[in-house]
Short mmCIF file of C-alpha atoms in Angstrom, two decimals:
data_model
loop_
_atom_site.label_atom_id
_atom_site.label_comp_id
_atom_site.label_asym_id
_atom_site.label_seq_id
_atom_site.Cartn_x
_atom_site.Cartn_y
_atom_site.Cartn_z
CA UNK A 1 19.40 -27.39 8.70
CA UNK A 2 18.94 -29.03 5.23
CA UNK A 3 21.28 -27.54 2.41
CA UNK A 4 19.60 -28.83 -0.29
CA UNK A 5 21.77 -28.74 -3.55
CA UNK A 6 19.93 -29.82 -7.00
CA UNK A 7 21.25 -30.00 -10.88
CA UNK A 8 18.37 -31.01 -12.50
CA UNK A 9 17.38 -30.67 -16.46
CA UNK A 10 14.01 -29.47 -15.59
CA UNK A 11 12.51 -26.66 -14.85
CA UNK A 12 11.76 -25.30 -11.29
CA UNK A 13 9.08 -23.23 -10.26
CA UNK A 14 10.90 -20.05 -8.36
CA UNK A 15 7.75 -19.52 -6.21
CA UNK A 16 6.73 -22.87 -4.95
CA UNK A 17 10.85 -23.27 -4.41
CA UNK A 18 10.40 -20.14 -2.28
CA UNK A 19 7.52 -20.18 -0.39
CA UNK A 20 8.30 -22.55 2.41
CA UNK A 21 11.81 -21.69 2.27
CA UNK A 22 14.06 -20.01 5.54
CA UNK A 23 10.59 -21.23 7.88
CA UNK A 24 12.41 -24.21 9.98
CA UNK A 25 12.96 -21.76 12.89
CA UNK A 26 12.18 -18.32 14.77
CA UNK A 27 15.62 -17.18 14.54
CA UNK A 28 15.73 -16.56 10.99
CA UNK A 29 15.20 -12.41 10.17
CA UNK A 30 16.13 -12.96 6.24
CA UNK A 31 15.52 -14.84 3.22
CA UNK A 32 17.67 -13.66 0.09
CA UNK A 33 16.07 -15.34 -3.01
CA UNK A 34 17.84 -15.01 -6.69
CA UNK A 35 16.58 -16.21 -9.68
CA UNK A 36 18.97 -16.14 -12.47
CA UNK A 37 17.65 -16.52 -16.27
CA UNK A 38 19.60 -17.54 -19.70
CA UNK A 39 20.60 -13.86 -20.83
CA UNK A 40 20.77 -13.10 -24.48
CA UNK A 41 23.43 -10.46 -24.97
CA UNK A 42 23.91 -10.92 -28.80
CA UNK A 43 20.22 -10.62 -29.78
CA UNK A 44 20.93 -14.13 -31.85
CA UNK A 45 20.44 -16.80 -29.21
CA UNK A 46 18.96 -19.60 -29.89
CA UNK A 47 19.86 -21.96 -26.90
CA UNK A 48 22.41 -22.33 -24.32
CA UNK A 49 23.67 -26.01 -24.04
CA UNK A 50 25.16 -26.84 -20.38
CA UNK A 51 26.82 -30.09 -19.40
CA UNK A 52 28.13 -31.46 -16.23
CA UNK A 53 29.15 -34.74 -14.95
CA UNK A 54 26.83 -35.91 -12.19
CA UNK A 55 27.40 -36.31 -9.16
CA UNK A 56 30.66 -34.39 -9.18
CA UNK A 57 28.83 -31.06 -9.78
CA UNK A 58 26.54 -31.70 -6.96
CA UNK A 59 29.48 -32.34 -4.10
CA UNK A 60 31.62 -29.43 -5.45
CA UNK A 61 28.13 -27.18 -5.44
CA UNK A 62 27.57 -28.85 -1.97
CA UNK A 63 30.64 -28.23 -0.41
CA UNK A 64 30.69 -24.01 -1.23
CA UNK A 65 26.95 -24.23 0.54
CA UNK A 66 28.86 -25.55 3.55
CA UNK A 67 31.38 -23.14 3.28
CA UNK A 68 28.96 -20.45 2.70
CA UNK A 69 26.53 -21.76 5.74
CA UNK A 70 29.80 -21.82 7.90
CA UNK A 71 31.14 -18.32 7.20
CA UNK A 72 27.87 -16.38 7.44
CA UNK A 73 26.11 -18.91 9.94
CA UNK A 74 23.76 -19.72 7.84
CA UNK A 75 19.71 -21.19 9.25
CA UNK A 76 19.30 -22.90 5.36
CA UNK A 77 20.61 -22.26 2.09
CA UNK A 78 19.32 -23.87 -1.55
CA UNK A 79 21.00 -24.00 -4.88
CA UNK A 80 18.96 -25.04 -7.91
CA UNK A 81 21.25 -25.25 -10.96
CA UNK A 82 19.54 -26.69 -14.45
CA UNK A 83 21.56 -28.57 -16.88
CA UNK A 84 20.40 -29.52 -21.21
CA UNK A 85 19.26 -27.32 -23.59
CA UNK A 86 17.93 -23.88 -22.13
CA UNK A 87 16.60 -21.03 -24.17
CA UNK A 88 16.39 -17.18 -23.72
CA UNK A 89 14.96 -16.04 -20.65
CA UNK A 90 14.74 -19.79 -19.13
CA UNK A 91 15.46 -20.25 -15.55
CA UNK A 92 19.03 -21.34 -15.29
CA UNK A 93 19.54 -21.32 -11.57
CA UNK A 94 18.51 -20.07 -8.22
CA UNK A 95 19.73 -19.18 -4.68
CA UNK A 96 18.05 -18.90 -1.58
CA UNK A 97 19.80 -17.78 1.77
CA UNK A 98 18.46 -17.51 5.07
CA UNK A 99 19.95 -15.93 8.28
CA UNK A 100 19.72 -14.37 11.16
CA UNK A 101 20.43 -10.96 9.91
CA UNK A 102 20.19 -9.11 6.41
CA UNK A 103 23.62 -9.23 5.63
CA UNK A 104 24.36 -12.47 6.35
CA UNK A 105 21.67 -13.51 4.01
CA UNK A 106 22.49 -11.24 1.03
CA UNK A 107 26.40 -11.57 1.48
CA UNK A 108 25.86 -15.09 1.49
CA UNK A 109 23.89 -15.31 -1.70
CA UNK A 110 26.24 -13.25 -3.51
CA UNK A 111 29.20 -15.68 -2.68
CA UNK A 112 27.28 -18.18 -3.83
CA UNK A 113 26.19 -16.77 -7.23
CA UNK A 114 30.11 -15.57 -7.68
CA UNK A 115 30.79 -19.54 -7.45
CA UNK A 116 28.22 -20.42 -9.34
CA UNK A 117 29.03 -18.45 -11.98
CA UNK A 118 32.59 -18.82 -12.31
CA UNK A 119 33.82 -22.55 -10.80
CA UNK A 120 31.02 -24.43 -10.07
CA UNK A 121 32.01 -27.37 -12.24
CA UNK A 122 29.80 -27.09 -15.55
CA UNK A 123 30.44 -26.24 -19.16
CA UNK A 124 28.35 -23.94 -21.35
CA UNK A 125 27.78 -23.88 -24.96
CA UNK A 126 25.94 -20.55 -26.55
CA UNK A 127 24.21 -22.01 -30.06
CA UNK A 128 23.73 -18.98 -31.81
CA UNK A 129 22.03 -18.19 -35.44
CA UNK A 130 25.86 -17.92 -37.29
CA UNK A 131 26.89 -20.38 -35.02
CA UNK A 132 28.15 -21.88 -31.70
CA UNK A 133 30.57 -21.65 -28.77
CA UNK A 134 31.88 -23.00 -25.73
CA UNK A 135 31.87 -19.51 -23.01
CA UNK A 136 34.75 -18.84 -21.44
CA UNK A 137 35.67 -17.37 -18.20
CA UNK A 138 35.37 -14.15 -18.03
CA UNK A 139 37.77 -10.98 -16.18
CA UNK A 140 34.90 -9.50 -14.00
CA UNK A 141 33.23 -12.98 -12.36
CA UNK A 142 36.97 -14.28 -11.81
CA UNK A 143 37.49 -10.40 -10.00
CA UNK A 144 34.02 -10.59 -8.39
CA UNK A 145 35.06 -14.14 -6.41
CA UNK A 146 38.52 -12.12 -5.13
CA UNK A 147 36.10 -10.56 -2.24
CA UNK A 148 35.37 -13.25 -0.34
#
């Protein structure tokens, strides 16, 4: 199985990314596929700024793809995670999950976007028209991660 883990600045094309995804085998029954986009929930966004350091974010992202391939015996799994400048309704990230059974491949996913979205190692800036700041961690993705 490859677990292919990528933080890349540009963009990704979500269908190409998924169409020859979860085929390596005859025991895969699911594919979970998410596509997550740079939300504008102040109606003044210009850009969302994320950082990382390299190579750091990749083995932390890597090693919860393991975990997550372990625990739900996962036949592949992909992470896609952009880094720079992004702007409203970009791509920021994807997840793809693929398993025996449903479950597997949905539970799976949604362990993965929990990380993703709280620890995975990267820091986001929200440049807005009055102004800019860092985002901070907030109650419900901390209380979403307490599930698994």
């Amino acid at each position: 199985m490859t677990m292919p883990v990528r933080v890349q600045a540009e963009p990704f094309d979500f269908g190409k990314e998924c169409a020859g995804f979860g085929q390596g085998g005859s025991s895969t029954g699911a594919v979970v596929a998410f596509l997550g986009r740079v939300r504008d929930d102040s109606g003044s966004l210009v850009r969302m700024e994320i950082e990382h350091y390299p190579g750091m974010t990749e083995k932390a992202i890597g090693a919860i793809a393991a975990e997550a391939s372990r625990r739900w015996c996962l036949n592949d799994v992909l992470v896609v995670h952009r880094h720079g400048k992004l702007t409203p309704g970009e791509a920021i990230m994807m997840v793809a999950t693929a398993a025996r059974h449903r479950v597997a491949a949905f539970e799976a996913a949604e362990f993965l976007m929990d990380y993703l979205k709280s620890r995975a190692p990267f820091w986001k800036k929200e440049i807005a028209a009055d102004g800019a700041a860092w985002v901070s961690a907030i109650a419900e993705d901390e209380q979403a991660l307490d599930r698994w």
